[in-house]
């Protein structure tokens, strides 16, 4: 290339410095900048591709690019969001191979201690936790973030539990530890056998006097430390595409909840899983005492959640340990959405209080003329 001015020479030098060993003249002149003179009449030895070959090459490049985009989407997609997206696209679980995966807990768990017998030191996962994860490794074999821990500073408090789970829209794993209720025991009143059970769901926690949560992939479970096993009680509709989403599995009805309407239809206060509002399969009371775990209901598969330890207490137990874990990623986004929803609920409640106060003052001014 012929340099016509110092400005062009400076530009060429700057470009050359940016591209390193690459010869910028190739792009500026369309040919290498060397002293060899090539015969313009010489023909290339490479044959021109046929239209069919060109089309095949283009299709291969398109398929390769599509695969890269799909791979990036899968890697960037949080486990919970991916599962929800697949369900919305009506992709069945049987189309996916489930392989064991190691979960990543962001803290310690009293239910899955790190010094347990039989623990795989190479993986660093409690054997019971790994067996629980294997029931749904695509979601459970991912990241876990602790939302509530009674032993980690949150205390054994029903009010704190509700505050941590209410309006959280991500998937959650709830674990309850306790002992058979002494007040209900028919025999030995010193029964101190520990029971550990829980519930997993994809659904958002809301306060309601009615059952909610229609995700059929939720399940109840019990941890058996003696046999080092996990008993899982899935929904009876799990995998039933024809009846997917037709049942409600969850219940959250605090006595002081914002959703109270004043009706008295026999519904229990507290948190329930399965069964009915008046008789949940697993019922966690507001006092956390005399909770109950039944062996059967119409929503989950039959089985003893207390693993035989509740026979003397009529399956009543007192809770002494609670943990709630968010599972599947997108934690910051879900927590921000939860905080926003709570702000809206608080503003709505405050507005209702102001309206009630204004109406009361009007009645007083009018001499209580109702």
Coordinates of C-alpha atoms in Angstrom, one line a residue:
X1 CA 0.0 0.0 0.0
X2 CA 1.3 3.4 -0.9
X3 CA 1.4 5.8 2.1
X4 CA 0.2 9.2 0.9
X5 CA 0.6 11.2 4.1
X6 CA 2.0 11.0 7.6
X7 CA -1.6 10.7 9.0
X8 CA -2.2 7.6 7.1
X9 CA 1.1 6.1 8.2
X10 CA 0.3 6.9 11.8
X11 CA -3.2 5.2 11.4
X12 CA -1.6 2.2 9.8
X13 CA 0.9 1.9 12.7
X14 CA -1.9 2.2 15.3
X15 CA -3.9 -0.5 13.6
X16 CA -0.9 -2.8 13.3
X17 CA -0.2 -2.4 17.0
X18 CA -3.7 -3.4 17.9
X19 CA -3.8 -6.5 15.8
X20 CA -0.3 -7.8 16.8
X21 CA 1.2 -10.2 14.4
X22 CA -1.7 -10.0 12.0
X23 CA -0.7 -8.2 8.8
X24 CA -3.1 -5.3 8.4
X25 CA -2.2 -4.9 4.8
X26 CA -4.0 -8.2 4.0
X27 CA -7.3 -6.4 4.9
X28 CA -6.4 -3.1 3.4
X29 CA -5.1 -4.3 0.1
X30 CA -6.9 -7.7 -0.2
X31 CA -3.5 -9.5 -0.5
X32 CA -0.4 -10.0 1.6
X33 CA 2.2 -7.2 1.7
X34 CA 5.3 -9.0 0.3
X35 CA 7.7 -8.6 -2.5
X36 CA 6.4 -11.7 -4.4
X37 CA 4.6 -10.8 -7.5
X38 CA 1.8 -13.3 -8.3
X39 CA 0.4 -14.0 -11.7
X40 CA -3.0 -12.4 -11.9
X41 CA -4.0 -14.9 -14.5
X42 CA -3.2 -17.9 -12.2
X43 CA -6.2 -19.8 -11.0
X44 CA -6.8 -21.1 -7.5
X45 CA -6.4 -24.8 -6.9
X46 CA -9.5 -24.8 -4.7
X47 CA -12.7 -25.8 -6.4
X48 CA -15.8 -23.8 -6.0
X49 CA -18.4 -25.6 -3.8
X50 CA -21.6 -26.8 -5.4
X51 CA -24.9 -25.3 -4.4
X52 CA -25.7 -28.4 -2.4
X53 CA -22.4 -28.3 -0.5
X54 CA -22.9 -24.7 0.2
X55 CA -26.4 -25.3 1.6
X56 CA -25.2 -28.2 3.7
X57 CA -22.4 -26.1 5.2
X58 CA -24.8 -23.2 6.0
X59 CA -27.2 -25.7 7.7
X60 CA -24.4 -27.1 9.7
X61 CA -23.3 -23.7 10.8
X62 CA -26.8 -22.8 11.8
X63 CA -27.3 -26.0 13.8
X64 CA -23.9 -25.4 15.6
X65 CA -24.9 -21.8 16.5
X66 CA -28.3 -22.9 17.7
X67 CA -26.7 -25.6 19.9
X68 CA -24.3 -23.0 21.4
X69 CA -27.2 -20.7 22.3
X70 CA -29.2 -23.6 23.8
X71 CA -26.2 -24.6 25.9
X72 CA -25.7 -21.1 27.2
X73 CA -29.4 -20.8 28.0
X74 CA -29.3 -24.1 30.0
X75 CA -26.1 -23.0 31.9
X76 CA -27.5 -19.6 32.7
X77 CA -30.9 -20.9 33.6
X78 CA -31.5 -21.5 37.4
X79 CA -32.7 -25.0 38.2
X80 CA -36.1 -23.9 39.5
X81 CA -36.8 -21.5 36.6
X82 CA -35.7 -24.2 34.1
X83 CA -38.1 -26.8 35.7
X84 CA -41.0 -24.3 35.5
X85 CA -40.2 -23.4 31.9
X86 CA -40.1 -27.1 30.9
X87 CA -43.5 -27.7 32.6
X88 CA -45.0 -24.7 30.8
X89 CA -43.7 -26.2 27.5
X90 CA -45.2 -29.5 28.6
X91 CA -41.9 -31.4 28.5
X92 CA -42.3 -34.5 30.7
X93 CA -39.7 -35.5 33.3
X94 CA -39.4 -38.9 31.7
X95 CA -37.7 -37.3 28.8
X96 CA -34.7 -36.3 31.0
X97 CA -32.2 -38.7 32.5
X98 CA -31.9 -38.1 36.3
X99 CA -28.3 -38.5 37.5
X100 CA -27.0 -38.1 41.1
X101 CA -25.8 -34.6 41.8
X102 CA -24.1 -33.0 44.9
X103 CA -26.0 -30.1 46.4
X104 CA -24.1 -26.9 47.5
X105 CA -25.3 -25.7 50.9
X106 CA -24.3 -22.1 51.8
X107 CA -24.1 -23.0 55.5
X108 CA -24.4 -25.8 58.1
X109 CA -27.4 -27.9 58.8
X110 CA -28.3 -29.6 62.0
X111 CA -30.2 -32.2 60.0
X112 CA -27.2 -33.0 57.8
X113 CA -24.1 -32.6 60.0
X114 CA -20.7 -32.6 58.3
X115 CA -19.3 -35.2 60.6
X116 CA -21.9 -38.0 60.1
X117 CA -21.0 -41.6 59.8
X118 CA -20.9 -43.0 56.3
X119 CA -20.3 -39.5 54.8
X120 CA -18.4 -39.4 51.5
X121 CA -15.5 -37.2 52.4
X122 CA -14.6 -36.8 48.7
X123 CA -18.0 -35.3 48.0
X124 CA -18.6 -33.8 51.4
X125 CA -22.4 -34.5 51.4
X126 CA -24.3 -36.2 54.2
X127 CA -25.6 -39.6 53.1
X128 CA -29.2 -38.7 54.0
X129 CA -29.0 -35.4 52.1
X130 CA -27.6 -37.2 49.0
X131 CA -30.5 -39.7 49.1
X132 CA -33.0 -36.9 49.4
X133 CA -31.4 -35.1 46.5
X134 CA -31.5 -38.2 44.4
X135 CA -35.3 -38.0 44.3
X136 CA -35.1 -34.9 42.1
X137 CA -31.4 -34.2 41.4
X138 CA -32.0 -31.7 38.6
X139 CA -33.3 -29.2 41.2
X140 CA -32.2 -30.5 44.5
X141 CA -28.6 -31.2 43.3
X142 CA -27.9 -27.5 42.9
X143 CA -27.5 -24.6 45.2
X144 CA -29.2 -24.3 48.6
X145 CA -29.5 -21.1 50.6
X146 CA -30.7 -21.1 54.2
X147 CA -33.7 -18.9 54.8
X148 CA -34.4 -20.0 58.4
X149 CA -32.5 -21.9 61.0
X150 CA -33.7 -22.3 64.6
X151 CA -30.2 -23.3 65.7
X152 CA -28.6 -20.6 63.6
X153 CA -30.1 -17.6 65.4
X154 CA -33.7 -17.5 64.2
X155 CA -35.1 -19.4 67.2
X156 CA -37.9 -21.9 67.4
X157 CA -40.6 -19.5 66.5
X158 CA -43.7 -20.0 64.3
X159 CA -44.0 -16.2 63.7
X160 CA -40.4 -16.0 62.5
X161 CA -41.0 -19.1 60.3
X162 CA -44.0 -17.5 58.6
X163 CA -42.1 -14.2 58.1
X164 CA -39.2 -16.1 56.3
X165 CA -41.4 -18.1 53.9
X166 CA -44.3 -15.8 53.2
X167 CA -44.3 -14.4 49.6
X168 CA -41.1 -16.4 48.7
X169 CA -41.8 -17.6 45.2
X170 CA -38.8 -19.9 44.7
X171 CA -38.7 -23.6 45.6
X172 CA -38.3 -24.3 49.3
X173 CA -37.3 -27.3 51.5
X174 CA -38.8 -27.3 55.0
X175 CA -37.4 -29.6 57.7
X176 CA -38.8 -30.1 61.2
X177 CA -37.3 -32.0 64.1
X178 CA -39.1 -33.0 67.2
X179 CA -40.0 -35.5 69.8
X180 CA -43.3 -37.3 70.5
X181 CA -45.6 -35.1 72.5
X182 CA -45.5 -36.0 76.2
X183 CA -49.0 -34.5 76.7
X184 CA -50.4 -37.0 74.2
X185 CA -48.3 -40.1 75.2
X186 CA -50.3 -43.1 76.3
X187 CA -47.4 -45.0 77.8
X188 CA -43.8 -43.8 78.4
X189 CA -44.0 -40.0 79.1
X190 CA -40.2 -39.8 78.8
X191 CA -40.1 -40.8 75.1
X192 CA -37.3 -38.7 73.6
X193 CA -36.9 -40.4 70.3
X194 CA -36.1 -37.7 67.7
X195 CA -38.3 -37.5 64.6
X196 CA -37.2 -35.6 61.5
X197 CA -39.5 -34.9 58.6
X198 CA -40.2 -32.3 56.0
X199 CA -41.8 -31.0 52.8
X200 CA -40.5 -29.7 49.4
X201 CA -42.5 -27.5 47.1
X202 CA -42.0 -25.2 44.0
X203 CA -45.0 -23.0 44.9
X204 CA -45.1 -19.6 46.5
X205 CA -46.0 -19.4 50.2
X206 CA -49.1 -17.2 50.9
X207 CA -51.4 -16.8 53.9
X208 CA -54.8 -18.4 53.1
X209 CA -57.7 -20.1 54.8
X210 CA -57.9 -22.5 51.9
X211 CA -55.5 -25.0 50.4
X212 CA -53.2 -23.7 47.7
X213 CA -50.1 -24.8 45.7
X214 CA -51.0 -27.0 42.8
X215 CA -47.5 -28.3 41.8
X216 CA -47.7 -32.1 41.7
X217 CA -43.9 -32.4 42.1
X218 CA -44.0 -31.5 45.8
X219 CA -43.4 -34.3 48.3
X220 CA -43.3 -35.2 52.0
X221 CA -40.4 -37.1 53.5
X222 CA -39.0 -38.6 56.7
X223 CA -35.3 -38.9 57.6
X224 CA -34.4 -42.3 59.1
X225 CA -31.0 -41.9 60.9
X226 CA -31.1 -45.4 62.2
X227 CA -31.2 -47.1 58.8
X228 CA -29.5 -44.2 57.0
X229 CA -32.4 -43.9 54.6
X230 CA -35.0 -41.3 53.4
X231 CA -38.7 -42.2 53.0
X232 CA -40.3 -40.1 50.4
X233 CA -44.0 -39.7 50.0
X234 CA -44.7 -38.1 46.6
X235 CA -48.0 -36.7 45.3
X236 CA -50.4 -39.3 44.0
X237 CA -50.6 -37.3 40.8
X238 CA -46.9 -37.0 40.2
X239 CA -46.3 -37.9 36.6
X240 CA -50.0 -37.9 35.8
X241 CA -50.2 -35.3 32.9
X242 CA -53.9 -35.7 32.5
X243 CA -54.7 -34.5 36.0
X244 CA -51.7 -32.2 36.5
X245 CA -52.4 -29.1 38.6
X246 CA -55.9 -30.2 39.7
X247 CA -55.1 -30.6 43.5
X248 CA -53.9 -28.2 46.2
X249 CA -51.2 -29.4 48.6
X250 CA -50.3 -26.5 51.0
X251 CA -51.9 -24.6 53.8
X252 CA -50.7 -21.5 55.7
X253 CA -53.3 -20.0 58.0
X254 CA -51.9 -18.1 61.0
X255 CA -54.6 -16.9 63.5
X256 CA -53.3 -13.4 63.2
X257 CA -52.8 -13.5 59.4
X258 CA -53.7 -10.8 57.0
X259 CA -56.0 -13.1 55.1
X260 CA -58.4 -13.7 58.0
X261 CA -62.0 -13.3 57.1
X262 CA -63.5 -14.3 60.4
X263 CA -65.2 -17.5 59.2
X264 CA -65.2 -20.5 61.5
X265 CA -65.4 -23.6 59.4
X266 CA -63.2 -25.8 61.5
X267 CA -60.0 -24.9 59.7
X268 CA -56.8 -25.4 61.6
X269 CA -54.4 -22.6 62.4
X270 CA -50.7 -23.0 61.5
X271 CA -49.1 -24.6 58.5
X272 CA -50.3 -27.8 56.8
X273 CA -49.3 -30.2 54.1
X274 CA -51.7 -32.5 52.3
X275 CA -55.1 -33.6 53.7
X276 CA -57.6 -30.8 54.2
X277 CA -57.7 -27.5 56.1
X278 CA -59.5 -29.1 59.0
X279 CA -57.2 -32.3 58.9
X280 CA -53.8 -31.8 57.2
X281 CA -51.6 -34.8 56.6
X282 CA -48.8 -32.9 58.4
X283 CA -49.9 -30.1 60.7
X284 CA -47.4 -27.7 62.3
X285 CA -49.3 -25.7 65.0
X286 CA -48.6 -22.1 66.0
X287 CA -47.3 -23.2 69.4
X288 CA -45.1 -25.8 67.7
X289 CA -46.5 -28.3 70.2
X290 CA -48.8 -31.2 69.6
X291 CA -48.1 -31.0 65.8
X292 CA -49.4 -34.1 64.0
X293 CA -48.2 -36.4 61.2
X294 CA -50.8 -38.7 59.8
X295 CA -50.0 -41.9 57.8
X296 CA -52.4 -41.3 54.9
X297 CA -54.5 -38.7 53.0
X298 CA -55.9 -38.4 49.6
X299 CA -53.0 -36.3 48.2
X300 CA -49.8 -38.0 49.0
X301 CA -48.8 -41.7 49.0
X302 CA -49.4 -43.5 52.3
X303 CA -46.7 -44.0 54.9
X304 CA -45.7 -43.3 58.5
X305 CA -44.0 -39.9 58.6
X306 CA -42.8 -40.6 62.2
X307 CA -41.4 -44.0 61.2
X308 CA -43.1 -45.8 64.1
X309 CA -42.0 -43.3 66.8
X310 CA -45.5 -41.8 67.2
X311 CA -47.4 -44.9 68.1
X312 CA -47.5 -44.0 71.8
X313 CA -48.4 -40.3 71.2
X314 CA -51.1 -40.8 68.5
X315 CA -48.7 -39.3 66.0
X316 CA -48.4 -36.0 67.8
X317 CA -45.0 -34.4 68.3
X318 CA -43.4 -31.2 69.6
X319 CA -41.1 -29.3 67.3
X320 CA -37.7 -28.4 68.6
X321 CA -35.7 -27.7 65.4
X322 CA -36.7 -26.0 62.1
X323 CA -34.8 -25.2 58.9
X324 CA -36.0 -23.7 55.7
X325 CA -33.8 -23.8 52.6
X326 CA -34.3 -22.1 49.3
X327 CA -33.3 -24.4 46.5
X328 CA -32.5 -24.1 42.8
X329 CA -30.8 -20.7 42.4
X330 CA -32.2 -17.2 41.6
X331 CA -32.0 -16.4 45.3
X332 CA -31.3 -12.7 45.1
X333 CA -34.0 -12.2 42.6
X334 CA -36.6 -14.2 44.6
X335 CA -35.7 -12.5 47.9
X336 CA -36.0 -9.0 46.2
X337 CA -39.4 -10.0 44.9
X338 CA -40.4 -11.3 48.4
X339 CA -39.4 -8.0 50.0
X340 CA -41.3 -6.0 47.4
X341 CA -44.4 -8.1 47.9
X342 CA -44.2 -7.6 51.7
X343 CA -43.9 -3.8 51.1
X344 CA -47.1 -3.9 49.1
X345 CA -48.9 -5.9 51.7
X346 CA -47.8 -3.6 54.5
X347 CA -48.9 -0.5 52.5
X348 CA -52.3 -2.1 51.8
X349 CA -52.7 -3.0 55.5
X350 CA -51.7 0.5 56.6
X351 CA -54.2 2.0 54.1
X352 CA -57.0 -0.2 55.5
X353 CA -56.1 1.0 59.0
X354 CA -56.2 4.6 58.0
X355 CA -59.6 4.1 56.4
X356 CA -61.0 2.4 59.5
X357 CA -59.7 5.2 61.7
X358 CA -61.3 7.8 59.5
X359 CA -64.6 6.0 59.5
X360 CA -64.5 5.7 63.3
X361 CA -63.9 9.5 63.7
X362 CA -66.8 10.2 61.3
X363 CA -69.0 8.0 63.4
X364 CA -67.9 9.7 66.6
X365 CA -68.5 13.1 65.1
X366 CA -72.0 12.0 64.0
X367 CA -72.8 10.8 67.5
X368 CA -72.4 7.1 66.6
X369 CA -75.2 7.2 64.1
X370 CA -74.6 3.9 62.4

